[in-house]
mmCIF file with all atom_site columns, C-alpha atoms in Angstrom:
data_model
loop_
_atom_site.group_PDB
_atom_site.id
_atom_site.type_symbol
_atom_site.label_atom_id
_atom_site.label_alt_id
_atom_site.label_comp_id
_atom_site.label_asym_id
_atom_site.label_entity_id
_atom_site.label_seq_id
_atom_site.pdbx_PDB_ins_code
_atom_site.Cartn_x
_atom_site.Cartn_y
_atom_site.Cartn_z
_atom_site.occupancy
_atom_site.B_iso_or_equiv
_atom_site.pdbx_formal_charge
_atom_site.auth_seq_id
_atom_site.auth_comp_id
_atom_site.auth_asym_id
_atom_site.auth_atom_id
_atom_site.pdbx_PDB_model_num
ATOM 1   C CA . LYS U 1 1   ? 7.241   -13.403 -8.968  1.00 83.00 ? 1   LYS U CA 1
ATOM 2   C CA . GLN U 1 2   ? 4.467   -13.565 -6.299  1.00 89.00 ? 2   GLN U CA 1
ATOM 3   C CA . GLU U 1 3   ? 1.339   -12.774 -8.237  1.00 92.00 ? 3   GLU U CA 1
ATOM 4   C CA . VAL U 1 4   ? -1.757  -11.625 -5.287  1.00 95.00 ? 4   VAL U CA 1
ATOM 5   C CA . THR U 1 5   ? -5.230  -11.979 -6.677  1.00 95.00 ? 5   THR U CA 1
ATOM 6   C CA . GLN U 1 6   ? -8.394  -10.305 -5.252  1.00 95.00 ? 6   GLN U CA 1
ATOM 7   C CA . ILE U 1 7   ? -11.736 -12.011 -6.254  1.00 93.00 ? 7   ILE U CA 1
ATOM 8   C CA . PRO U 1 8   ? -14.412 -10.776 -6.954  1.00 92.00 ? 8   PRO U CA 1
ATOM 9   C CA . ALA U 1 9   ? -13.048 -7.285  -8.027  1.00 93.00 ? 9   ALA U CA 1
ATOM 10  C CA . ALA U 1 10  ? -16.348 -5.682  -6.830  1.00 95.00 ? 10  ALA U CA 1
ATOM 11  C CA . LEU U 1 11  ? -19.077 -6.847  -4.341  1.00 95.00 ? 11  LEU U CA 1
ATOM 12  C CA . SER U 1 12  ? -22.470 -5.015  -3.571  1.00 96.00 ? 12  SER U CA 1
ATOM 13  C CA . VAL U 1 13  ? -24.311 -6.083  -0.406  1.00 96.00 ? 13  VAL U CA 1
ATOM 14  C CA . PRO U 1 14  ? -27.046 -5.125  1.356   1.00 97.00 ? 14  PRO U CA 1
ATOM 15  C CA . GLU U 1 15  ? -26.976 -3.285  4.981   1.00 97.00 ? 15  GLU U CA 1
ATOM 16  C CA . GLY U 1 16  ? -26.344 -5.740  7.652   1.00 97.00 ? 16  GLY U CA 1
ATOM 17  C CA . GLU U 1 17  ? -24.844 -8.410  5.693   1.00 97.00 ? 17  GLU U CA 1
ATOM 18  C CA . ASN U 1 18  ? -21.063 -10.299 6.622   1.00 96.00 ? 18  ASN U CA 1
ATOM 19  C CA . LEU U 1 19  ? -18.785 -9.301  4.079   1.00 96.00 ? 19  LEU U CA 1
ATOM 20  C CA . VAL U 1 20  ? -16.532 -12.108 2.903   1.00 96.00 ? 20  VAL U CA 1
ATOM 21  C CA . LEU U 1 21  ? -13.133 -10.582 0.914   1.00 97.00 ? 21  LEU U CA 1
ATOM 22  C CA . ASN U 1 22  ? -10.592 -13.397 -0.607  1.00 97.00 ? 22  ASN U CA 1
ATOM 23  C CA . CYS U 1 23  ? -7.195  -13.057 -1.323  1.00 97.00 ? 23  CYS U CA 1
ATOM 24  C CA . SER U 1 24  ? -4.512  -15.637 -2.810  1.00 97.00 ? 24  SER U CA 1
ATOM 25  C CA . PHE U 1 25  ? -1.209  -15.360 -3.435  1.00 96.00 ? 25  PHE U CA 1
ATOM 26  C CA . THR U 1 26  ? 1.026   -17.813 -5.212  1.00 95.00 ? 26  THR U CA 1
ATOM 27  C CA . ASP U 1 27  ? 3.844   -17.976 -3.067  1.00 91.00 ? 27  ASP U CA 1
ATOM 28  C CA . SER U 1 28  ? 3.485   -19.559 0.458   1.00 90.00 ? 28  SER U CA 1
ATOM 29  C CA . ALA U 1 29  ? 6.868   -18.023 1.556   1.00 90.00 ? 29  ALA U CA 1
ATOM 30  C CA . ILE U 1 30  ? 5.157   -14.763 2.933   1.00 92.00 ? 30  ILE U CA 1
ATOM 31  C CA . TYR U 1 31  ? 6.921   -12.950 6.003   1.00 90.00 ? 31  TYR U CA 1
ATOM 32  C CA . ASN U 1 32  ? 3.172   -11.463 6.665   1.00 93.00 ? 32  ASN U CA 1
ATOM 33  C CA . LEU U 1 33  ? 0.096   -10.237 4.962   1.00 95.00 ? 33  LEU U CA 1
ATOM 34  C CA . GLN U 1 34  ? -1.636  -7.008  5.435   1.00 95.00 ? 34  GLN U CA 1
ATOM 35  C CA . TRP U 1 35  ? -5.165  -5.837  4.878   1.00 97.00 ? 35  TRP U CA 1
ATOM 36  C CA . PHE U 1 36  ? -5.933  -2.305  4.082   1.00 96.00 ? 36  PHE U CA 1
ATOM 37  C CA . ARG U 1 37  ? -9.105  0.114   2.891   1.00 97.00 ? 37  ARG U CA 1
ATOM 38  C CA . GLN U 1 38  ? -9.186  2.941   0.528   1.00 95.00 ? 38  GLN U CA 1
ATOM 39  C CA . ASP U 1 39  ? -11.934 5.130   0.520   1.00 95.00 ? 39  ASP U CA 1
ATOM 40  C CA . PRO U 1 40  ? -11.958 7.004   -3.182  1.00 90.00 ? 40  PRO U CA 1
ATOM 41  C CA . GLY U 1 41  ? -9.353  9.681   -3.856  1.00 87.00 ? 41  GLY U CA 1
ATOM 42  C CA . LYS U 1 42  ? -7.368  9.032   -0.421  1.00 90.00 ? 42  LYS U CA 1
ATOM 43  C CA . GLY U 1 43  ? -4.620  6.718   0.835   1.00 91.00 ? 43  GLY U CA 1
ATOM 44  C CA . LEU U 1 44  ? -4.791  3.143   2.301   1.00 93.00 ? 44  LEU U CA 1
ATOM 45  C CA . THR U 1 45  ? -5.594  2.804   5.831   1.00 94.00 ? 45  THR U CA 1
ATOM 46  C CA . SER U 1 46  ? -3.726  -0.302  7.338   1.00 93.00 ? 46  SER U CA 1
ATOM 47  C CA . LEU U 1 47  ? -6.850  -2.514  9.103   1.00 96.00 ? 47  LEU U CA 1
ATOM 48  C CA . LEU U 1 48  ? -5.206  -6.136  10.018  1.00 95.00 ? 48  LEU U CA 1
ATOM 49  C CA . LEU U 1 49  ? -1.389  -7.588  9.645   1.00 93.00 ? 49  LEU U CA 1
ATOM 50  C CA . ILE U 1 50  ? -1.027  -11.210 9.954   1.00 94.00 ? 50  ILE U CA 1
ATOM 51  C CA . GLN U 1 51  ? 2.573   -12.436 10.595  1.00 92.00 ? 51  GLN U CA 1
ATOM 52  C CA . SER U 1 52  ? 2.957   -15.689 8.674   1.00 92.00 ? 52  SER U CA 1
ATOM 53  C CA . SER U 1 53  ? 3.050   -17.819 12.169  1.00 92.00 ? 53  SER U CA 1
ATOM 54  C CA . GLN U 1 54  ? -0.416  -16.644 12.531  1.00 94.00 ? 54  GLN U CA 1
ATOM 55  C CA . ARG U 1 55  ? -4.051  -17.689 11.830  1.00 95.00 ? 55  ARG U CA 1
ATOM 56  C CA . GLU U 1 56  ? -5.780  -15.000 12.215  1.00 95.00 ? 56  GLU U CA 1
ATOM 57  C CA . GLN U 1 57  ? -6.279  -11.615 13.474  1.00 95.00 ? 57  GLN U CA 1
ATOM 58  C CA . THR U 1 58  ? -9.314  -10.262 14.783  1.00 96.00 ? 58  THR U CA 1
ATOM 59  C CA . SER U 1 59  ? -10.239 -6.320  15.285  1.00 95.00 ? 59  SER U CA 1
ATOM 60  C CA . GLY U 1 60  ? -13.562 -4.949  16.645  1.00 96.00 ? 60  GLY U CA 1
ATOM 61  C CA . ARG U 1 61  ? -16.047 -6.343  13.086  1.00 97.00 ? 61  ARG U CA 1
ATOM 62  C CA . LEU U 1 62  ? -13.159 -7.410  11.544  1.00 97.00 ? 62  LEU U CA 1
ATOM 63  C CA . ASN U 1 63  ? -11.393 -10.784 11.376  1.00 97.00 ? 63  ASN U CA 1
ATOM 64  C CA . ALA U 1 64  ? -8.756  -11.891 8.790   1.00 97.00 ? 64  ALA U CA 1
ATOM 65  C CA . SER U 1 65  ? -7.677  -15.404 8.602   1.00 97.00 ? 65  SER U CA 1
ATOM 66  C CA . LEU U 1 66  ? -4.243  -17.018 6.603   1.00 97.00 ? 66  LEU U CA 1
ATOM 67  C CA . ASP U 1 67  ? -3.809  -20.546 5.206   1.00 96.00 ? 67  ASP U CA 1
ATOM 68  C CA . LYS U 1 68  ? -0.268  -19.877 3.921   1.00 93.00 ? 68  LYS U CA 1
ATOM 69  C CA . SER U 1 69  ? -0.144  -23.692 2.986   1.00 92.00 ? 69  SER U CA 1
ATOM 70  C CA . SER U 1 70  ? -2.861  -22.937 0.456   1.00 95.00 ? 70  SER U CA 1
ATOM 71  C CA . GLY U 1 71  ? -1.965  -19.350 -0.360  1.00 96.00 ? 71  GLY U CA 1
ATOM 72  C CA . ARG U 1 72  ? -5.292  -17.806 0.849   1.00 97.00 ? 72  ARG U CA 1
ATOM 73  C CA . SER U 1 73  ? -6.151  -14.905 3.051   1.00 98.00 ? 73  SER U CA 1
ATOM 74  C CA . THR U 1 74  ? -9.953  -14.162 3.811   1.00 97.00 ? 74  THR U CA 1
ATOM 75  C CA . LEU U 1 75  ? -11.395 -10.472 5.560   1.00 97.00 ? 75  LEU U CA 1
ATOM 76  C CA . TYR U 1 76  ? -14.798 -11.038 7.019   1.00 97.00 ? 76  TYR U CA 1
ATOM 77  C CA . ILE U 1 77  ? -16.653 -8.075  7.709   1.00 97.00 ? 77  ILE U CA 1
ATOM 78  C CA . ALA U 1 78  ? -19.745 -8.893  10.594  1.00 97.00 ? 78  ALA U CA 1
ATOM 79  C CA . ALA U 1 79  ? -22.956 -6.828  9.856   1.00 97.00 ? 79  ALA U CA 1
ATOM 80  C CA . SER U 1 80  ? -21.830 -4.345  7.001   1.00 97.00 ? 80  SER U CA 1
ATOM 81  C CA . GLN U 1 81  ? -22.825 -0.452  7.053   1.00 97.00 ? 81  GLN U CA 1
ATOM 82  C CA . PRO U 1 82  ? -22.708 1.781   4.499   1.00 97.00 ? 82  PRO U CA 1
ATOM 83  C CA . GLY U 1 83  ? -19.533 3.066   6.087   1.00 97.00 ? 83  GLY U CA 1
ATOM 84  C CA . ASP U 1 84  ? -17.833 0.046   5.406   1.00 97.00 ? 84  ASP U CA 1
ATOM 85  C CA . SER U 1 85  ? -18.054 1.049   1.155   1.00 98.00 ? 85  SER U CA 1
ATOM 86  C CA . ALA U 1 86  ? -14.476 1.534   0.073   1.00 97.00 ? 86  ALA U CA 1
ATOM 87  C CA . THR U 1 87  ? -11.574 -0.909  -1.619  1.00 96.00 ? 87  THR U CA 1
ATOM 88  C CA . TYR U 1 88  ? -10.252 -3.107  -0.061  1.00 97.00 ? 88  TYR U CA 1
ATOM 89  C CA . LEU U 1 89  ? -6.646  -4.433  -0.790  1.00 96.00 ? 89  LEU U CA 1
ATOM 90  C CA . CYS U 1 90  ? -4.451  -7.121  0.385   1.00 96.00 ? 90  CYS U CA 1
ATOM 91  C CA . ALA U 1 91  ? -0.619  -7.491  0.407   1.00 95.00 ? 91  ALA U CA 1
ATOM 92  C CA . VAL U 1 92  ? 2.057   -9.919  1.188   1.00 95.00 ? 92  VAL U CA 1
ATOM 93  C CA . ARG U 1 93  ? 5.374   -9.472  2.227   1.00 92.00 ? 93  ARG U CA 1
ATOM 94  C CA . PRO U 1 94  ? 7.775   -12.028 1.814   1.00 87.00 ? 94  PRO U CA 1
ATOM 95  C CA . TYR U 1 95  ? 10.853  -13.068 4.153   1.00 82.00 ? 95  TYR U CA 1
ATOM 96  C CA . ASN U 1 96  ? 14.394  -11.184 3.218   1.00 76.00 ? 96  ASN U CA 1
ATOM 97  C CA . ASP U 1 97  ? 12.411  -8.680  1.768   1.00 78.00 ? 97  ASP U CA 1
ATOM 98  C CA . TYR U 1 98  ? 10.657  -5.284  2.525   1.00 77.00 ? 98  TYR U CA 1
ATOM 99  C CA . LYS U 1 99  ? 8.743   -4.973  -1.116  1.00 81.00 ? 99  LYS U CA 1
ATOM 100 C CA . LEU U 1 100 ? 4.824   -5.899  -0.718  1.00 89.00 ? 100 LEU U CA 1
ATOM 101 C CA . SER U 1 101 ? 3.163   -7.284  -3.279  1.00 91.00 ? 101 SER U CA 1
ATOM 102 C CA . PHE U 1 102 ? -0.653  -5.841  -3.985  1.00 93.00 ? 102 PHE U CA 1
ATOM 103 C CA . GLY U 1 103 ? -3.693  -7.142  -4.962  1.00 94.00 ? 103 GLY U CA 1
ATOM 104 C CA . ALA U 1 104 ? -5.642  -5.023  -7.067  1.00 92.00 ? 104 ALA U CA 1
ATOM 105 C CA . GLY U 1 105 ? -8.577  -4.881  -4.777  1.00 94.00 ? 105 GLY U CA 1
ATOM 106 C CA . THR U 1 106 ? -11.983 -5.249  -4.052  1.00 96.00 ? 106 THR U CA 1
ATOM 107 C CA . THR U 1 107 ? -14.865 -2.647  -3.915  1.00 96.00 ? 107 THR U CA 1
ATOM 108 C CA . VAL U 1 108 ? -17.229 -3.103  -1.708  1.00 97.00 ? 108 VAL U CA 1
ATOM 109 C CA . THR U 1 109 ? -20.664 -1.078  -1.666  1.00 97.00 ? 109 THR U CA 1
ATOM 110 C CA . VAL U 1 110 ? -22.865 -1.679  1.289   1.00 97.00 ? 110 VAL U CA 1
ATOM 111 C CA . ARG U 1 111 ? -26.435 -0.225  0.657   1.00 96.00 ? 111 ARG U CA 1
ATOM 112 C CA . ALA U 1 112 ? -28.452 0.946   2.839   1.00 94.00 ? 112 ALA U CA 1
ATOM 113 C CA . ASN Z 2 1   ? 1.076   13.170  15.667  1.00 69.00 ? 1   ASN Z CA 1
ATOM 114 C CA . ALA Z 2 2   ? 0.588   13.518  11.808  1.00 80.00 ? 2   ALA Z CA 1
ATOM 115 C CA . GLY Z 2 3   ? 1.642   9.935   10.332  1.00 94.00 ? 3   GLY Z CA 1
ATOM 116 C CA . VAL Z 2 4   ? 2.799   10.354  7.131   1.00 96.00 ? 4   VAL Z CA 1
ATOM 117 C CA . THR Z 2 5   ? 2.634   13.336  5.268   1.00 96.00 ? 5   THR Z CA 1
ATOM 118 C CA . GLN Z 2 6   ? 3.143   14.207  1.820   1.00 97.00 ? 6   GLN Z CA 1
ATOM 119 C CA . THR Z 2 7   ? 3.392   17.690  -0.335  1.00 96.00 ? 7   THR Z CA 1
ATOM 120 C CA . PRO Z 2 8   ? 2.089   18.036  -2.971  1.00 96.00 ? 8   PRO Z CA 1
ATOM 121 C CA . LYS Z 2 9   ? -1.293  17.050  -3.137  1.00 95.00 ? 9   LYS Z CA 1
ATOM 122 C CA . PHE Z 2 10  ? -2.063  17.594  -6.506  1.00 96.00 ? 10  PHE Z CA 1
ATOM 123 C CA . GLN Z 2 11  ? 0.484   18.749  -9.604  1.00 96.00 ? 11  GLN Z CA 1
ATOM 124 C CA . VAL Z 2 12  ? 0.341   19.354  -12.885 1.00 97.00 ? 12  VAL Z CA 1
ATOM 125 C CA . LEU Z 2 13  ? 3.637   18.910  -15.244 1.00 97.00 ? 13  LEU Z CA 1
ATOM 126 C CA . LYS Z 2 14  ? 4.309   19.267  -19.024 1.00 97.00 ? 14  LYS Z CA 1
ATOM 127 C CA . THR Z 2 15  ? 6.348   16.780  -20.347 1.00 98.00 ? 15  THR Z CA 1
ATOM 128 C CA . GLY Z 2 16  ? 10.048  17.678  -19.732 1.00 97.00 ? 16  GLY Z CA 1
ATOM 129 C CA . GLN Z 2 17  ? 9.817   19.290  -16.459 1.00 97.00 ? 17  GLN Z CA 1
ATOM 130 C CA . SER Z 2 18  ? 10.874  18.436  -13.497 1.00 97.00 ? 18  SER Z CA 1
ATOM 131 C CA . MET Z 2 19  ? 9.703   18.039  -9.803  1.00 96.00 ? 19  MET Z CA 1
ATOM 132 C CA . THR Z 2 20  ? 10.317  16.601  -6.508  1.00 97.00 ? 20  THR Z CA 1
ATOM 133 C CA . LEU Z 2 21  ? 7.505   14.874  -4.144  1.00 98.00 ? 21  LEU Z CA 1
ATOM 134 C CA . GLN Z 2 22  ? 8.241   15.328  -0.584  1.00 97.00 ? 22  GLN Z CA 1
ATOM 135 C CA . CYS Z 2 23  ? 7.275   12.572  2.153   1.00 98.00 ? 23  CYS Z CA 1
ATOM 136 C CA . ALA Z 2 24  ? 7.718   12.840  5.972   1.00 97.00 ? 24  ALA Z CA 1
ATOM 137 C CA . GLN Z 2 25  ? 6.775   10.667  8.927   1.00 97.00 ? 25  GLN Z CA 1
ATOM 138 C CA . ASP Z 2 26  ? 6.900   11.547  12.955  1.00 96.00 ? 26  ASP Z CA 1
ATOM 139 C CA . MET Z 2 27  ? 6.295   7.904   13.680  1.00 95.00 ? 27  MET Z CA 1
ATOM 140 C CA . ASN Z 2 28  ? 10.097  6.913   13.988  1.00 94.00 ? 28  ASN Z CA 1
ATOM 141 C CA . HIS Z 2 29  ? 9.960   4.423   11.826  1.00 95.00 ? 29  HIS Z CA 1
ATOM 142 C CA . ASN Z 2 30  ? 13.000  3.108   9.918   1.00 93.00 ? 30  ASN Z CA 1
ATOM 143 C CA . SER Z 2 31  ? 12.058  1.828   6.521   1.00 93.00 ? 31  SER Z CA 1
ATOM 144 C CA . MET Z 2 32  ? 9.941   4.139   3.757   1.00 95.00 ? 32  MET Z CA 1
ATOM 145 C CA . TYR Z 2 33  ? 8.597   3.661   0.836   1.00 96.00 ? 33  TYR Z CA 1
ATOM 146 C CA . TRP Z 2 34  ? 7.339   4.864   -2.759  1.00 97.00 ? 34  TRP Z CA 1
ATOM 147 C CA . TYR Z 2 35  ? 4.518   3.402   -4.792  1.00 97.00 ? 35  TYR Z CA 1
ATOM 148 C CA . ARG Z 2 36  ? 2.344   4.521   -7.621  1.00 97.00 ? 36  ARG Z CA 1
ATOM 149 C CA . GLN Z 2 37  ? -1.011  3.482   -8.274  1.00 95.00 ? 37  GLN Z CA 1
ATOM 150 C CA . ASP Z 2 38  ? -2.659  3.129   -11.659 1.00 92.00 ? 38  ASP Z CA 1
ATOM 151 C CA . PRO Z 2 39  ? -5.955  2.239   -12.930 1.00 84.00 ? 39  PRO Z CA 1
ATOM 152 C CA . GLY Z 2 40  ? -5.721  -2.205  -13.562 1.00 76.00 ? 40  GLY Z CA 1
ATOM 153 C CA . MET Z 2 41  ? -2.263  -2.483  -12.367 1.00 77.00 ? 41  MET Z CA 1
ATOM 154 C CA . GLY Z 2 42  ? -2.214  -1.768  -8.719  1.00 81.00 ? 42  GLY Z CA 1
ATOM 155 C CA . LEU Z 2 43  ? 0.014   -0.246  -6.524  1.00 91.00 ? 43  LEU Z CA 1
ATOM 156 C CA . ARG Z 2 44  ? 3.833   -0.842  -7.416  1.00 93.00 ? 44  ARG Z CA 1
ATOM 157 C CA . LEU Z 2 45  ? 6.914   -0.006  -5.703  1.00 93.00 ? 45  LEU Z CA 1
ATOM 158 C CA . ILE Z 2 46  ? 9.159   2.406   -6.983  1.00 96.00 ? 46  ILE Z CA 1
ATOM 159 C CA . TYR Z 2 47  ? 11.979  2.739   -4.320  1.00 96.00 ? 47  TYR Z CA 1
ATOM 160 C CA . TYR Z 2 48  ? 12.314  1.927   -0.742  1.00 94.00 ? 48  TYR Z CA 1
ATOM 161 C CA . SER Z 2 49  ? 14.769  2.787   2.223   1.00 95.00 ? 49  SER Z CA 1
ATOM 162 C CA . ALA Z 2 50  ? 15.197  0.252   4.732   1.00 90.00 ? 50  ALA Z CA 1
ATOM 163 C CA . SER Z 2 51  ? 17.205  2.576   6.979   1.00 90.00 ? 51  SER Z CA 1
ATOM 164 C CA . GLU Z 2 52  ? 18.565  5.952   6.778   1.00 89.00 ? 52  GLU Z CA 1
ATOM 165 C CA . GLY Z 2 53  ? 21.512  6.220   4.305   1.00 88.00 ? 53  GLY Z CA 1
ATOM 166 C CA . THR Z 2 54  ? 20.220  3.180   2.209   1.00 93.00 ? 54  THR Z CA 1
ATOM 167 C CA . THR Z 2 55  ? 17.974  3.420   -0.541  1.00 95.00 ? 55  THR Z CA 1
ATOM 168 C CA . ASP Z 2 56  ? 16.854  0.511   -2.918  1.00 94.00 ? 56  ASP Z CA 1
ATOM 169 C CA . LYS Z 2 57  ? 15.358  0.013   -6.196  1.00 94.00 ? 57  LYS Z CA 1
ATOM 170 C CA . GLY Z 2 58  ? 11.640  -1.484  -6.257  1.00 92.00 ? 58  GLY Z CA 1
ATOM 171 C CA . GLU Z 2 59  ? 9.843   -2.784  -9.202  1.00 90.00 ? 59  GLU Z CA 1
ATOM 172 C CA . VAL Z 2 60  ? 9.373   0.225   -11.328 1.00 95.00 ? 60  VAL Z CA 1
ATOM 173 C CA . PRO Z 2 61  ? 12.380  2.882   -10.582 1.00 97.00 ? 61  PRO Z CA 1
ATOM 174 C CA . ASN Z 2 62  ? 13.098  4.007   -14.159 1.00 96.00 ? 62  ASN Z CA 1
ATOM 175 C CA . GLY Z 2 63  ? 12.393  7.834   -14.484 1.00 96.00 ? 63  GLY Z CA 1
ATOM 176 C CA . TYR Z 2 64  ? 12.788  8.422   -11.044 1.00 98.00 ? 64  TYR Z CA 1
ATOM 177 C CA . ASN Z 2 65  ? 15.623  9.148   -8.443  1.00 97.00 ? 65  ASN Z CA 1
ATOM 178 C CA . VAL Z 2 66  ? 14.445  9.469   -4.460  1.00 97.00 ? 66  VAL Z CA 1
ATOM 179 C CA . SER Z 2 67  ? 16.938  11.147  -1.523  1.00 96.00 ? 67  SER Z CA 1
ATOM 180 C CA . ARG Z 2 68  ? 16.419  9.900   2.191   1.00 95.00 ? 68  ARG Z CA 1
ATOM 181 C CA . LEU Z 2 69  ? 17.461  12.831  3.677   1.00 88.00 ? 69  LEU Z CA 1
ATOM 182 C CA . ASN Z 2 70  ? 17.465  11.753  7.385   1.00 94.00 ? 70  ASN Z CA 1
ATOM 183 C CA . LYS Z 2 71  ? 14.879  9.555   9.393   1.00 95.00 ? 71  LYS Z CA 1
ATOM 184 C CA . ARG Z 2 72  ? 11.877  11.609  8.919   1.00 96.00 ? 72  ARG Z CA 1
ATOM 185 C CA . GLU Z 2 73  ? 12.003  11.973  5.120   1.00 97.00 ? 73  GLU Z CA 1
ATOM 186 C CA . PHE Z 2 74  ? 12.194  10.780  1.939   1.00 98.00 ? 74  PHE Z CA 1
ATOM 187 C CA . SER Z 2 75  ? 11.748  12.576  -1.556  1.00 97.00 ? 75  SER Z CA 1
ATOM 188 C CA . LEU Z 2 76  ? 11.034  11.487  -5.035  1.00 98.00 ? 76  LEU Z CA 1
ATOM 189 C CA . ARG Z 2 77  ? 12.324  13.418  -7.902  1.00 98.00 ? 77  ARG Z CA 1
ATOM 190 C CA . LEU Z 2 78  ? 11.403  13.232  -11.418 1.00 97.00 ? 78  LEU Z CA 1
ATOM 191 C CA . GLU Z 2 79  ? 13.979  14.404  -13.782 1.00 93.00 ? 79  GLU Z CA 1
ATOM 192 C CA . SER Z 2 80  ? 12.126  14.618  -16.823 1.00 96.00 ? 80  SER Z CA 1
ATOM 193 C CA . ALA Z 2 81  ? 8.539   13.920  -16.480 1.00 96.00 ? 81  ALA Z CA 1
ATOM 194 C CA . ALA Z 2 82  ? 6.594   11.765  -19.555 1.00 97.00 ? 82  ALA Z CA 1
ATOM 195 C CA . PRO Z 2 83  ? 2.956   11.305  -19.517 1.00 97.00 ? 83  PRO Z CA 1
ATOM 196 C CA . SER Z 2 84  ? 3.522   7.719   -18.521 1.00 96.00 ? 84  SER Z CA 1
ATOM 197 C CA . GLN Z 2 85  ? 4.290   9.094   -14.885 1.00 97.00 ? 85  GLN Z CA 1
ATOM 198 C CA . THR Z 2 86  ? 0.740   10.281  -14.921 1.00 97.00 ? 86  THR Z CA 1
ATOM 199 C CA . SER Z 2 87  ? -0.311  8.797   -11.657 1.00 97.00 ? 87  SER Z CA 1
ATOM 200 C CA . VAL Z 2 88  ? -1.225  8.999   -7.911  1.00 97.00 ? 88  VAL Z CA 1
ATOM 201 C CA . TYR Z 2 89  ? 1.916   8.472   -6.110  1.00 98.00 ? 89  TYR Z CA 1
ATOM 202 C CA . PHE Z 2 90  ? 2.109   7.205   -2.752  1.00 97.00 ? 90  PHE Z CA 1
ATOM 203 C CA . CYS Z 2 91  ? 5.165   7.618   0.454   1.00 97.00 ? 91  CYS Z CA 1
ATOM 204 C CA . ALA Z 2 92  ? 4.513   4.689   3.127   1.00 96.00 ? 92  ALA Z CA 1
ATOM 205 C CA . SER Z 2 93  ? 6.946   3.909   6.379   1.00 95.00 ? 93  SER Z CA 1
ATOM 206 C CA . SER Z 2 94  ? 7.082   1.346   8.894   1.00 92.00 ? 94  SER Z CA 1
ATOM 207 C CA . LEU Z 2 95  ? 9.207   -0.125  11.549  1.00 88.00 ? 95  LEU Z CA 1
ATOM 208 C CA . THR Z 2 96  ? 11.121  -3.400  9.548   1.00 74.00 ? 96  THR Z CA 1
ATOM 209 C CA . GLY Z 2 97  ? 8.854   -5.925  9.185   1.00 70.00 ? 97  GLY Z CA 1
ATOM 210 C CA . TYR Z 2 98  ? 5.773   -4.383  10.320  1.00 78.00 ? 98  TYR Z CA 1
ATOM 211 C CA . GLU Z 2 99  ? 2.739   -2.648  9.260   1.00 86.00 ? 99  GLU Z CA 1
ATOM 212 C CA . GLN Z 2 100 ? 3.040   0.110   6.627   1.00 91.00 ? 100 GLN Z CA 1
ATOM 213 C CA . TYR Z 2 101 ? 1.668   3.431   7.051   1.00 93.00 ? 101 TYR Z CA 1
ATOM 214 C CA . PHE Z 2 102 ? 0.866   5.516   4.086   1.00 94.00 ? 102 PHE Z CA 1
ATOM 215 C CA . GLY Z 2 103 ? 0.183   8.985   3.142   1.00 95.00 ? 103 GLY Z CA 1
ATOM 216 C CA . PRO Z 2 104 ? -2.575  10.664  1.491   1.00 94.00 ? 104 PRO Z CA 1
ATOM 217 C CA . GLY Z 2 105 ? -1.057  10.428  -1.661  1.00 96.00 ? 105 GLY Z CA 1
ATOM 218 C CA . THR Z 2 106 ? 0.235   12.988  -4.702  1.00 97.00 ? 106 THR Z CA 1
ATOM 219 C CA . ARG Z 2 107 ? -2.256  13.370  -7.860  1.00 96.00 ? 107 ARG Z CA 1
ATOM 220 C CA . LEU Z 2 108 ? 0.541   14.083  -10.704 1.00 97.00 ? 108 LEU Z CA 1
ATOM 221 C CA . THR Z 2 109 ? -0.747  14.674  -14.392 1.00 97.00 ? 109 THR Z CA 1
ATOM 222 C CA . VAL Z 2 110 ? 1.971   14.995  -17.226 1.00 97.00 ? 110 VAL Z CA 1
ATOM 223 C CA . THR Z 2 111 ? 0.605   16.649  -20.341 1.00 96.00 ? 111 THR Z CA 1
#
């Protein structure tokens, strides 16, 4: 069974600092990996999706890398802002299945 | 273009009552999903529908039923609600193999 872990569970940084969020998974036979953002009391917003054949994806200040062989993905957020405060979740999808396995998330607080 | 919509936003039920959570998407996606989110447990898949006319069980299907009414709509029914079903329920949709898009959620309390 796929296990997805996100460490740390919570992170507090001053505004302007770069954020590094980690996601690890136990079964490297994945089809893709998706990063989400969740604001308190809200749904999930998709940030980036990396297919298994890709090493990274970028969108604005966000960059996600994928190392399938070691079972790790990292989400980098450059020059953090208070508006980046949220919970960030990663989820992996295996081959030949539609089910996503989610990590528990990292809750980020960016202090002004 | 509303994306994924869910109704209701909030609901309180008594143990044993039934209800249906509604979900609709306007992105012409073929796959739809129901998840529940609980503190300390993360998001868990209840049921999914890979395409219109098909449904399959996810990780935690007991106590729930689903209907894929058409390509746009996927409903989740609780036949006899239990306190253990107190949770936040999310519907999602995707083109097969691509990003999943989530609705705003339904916050359900069963007393």
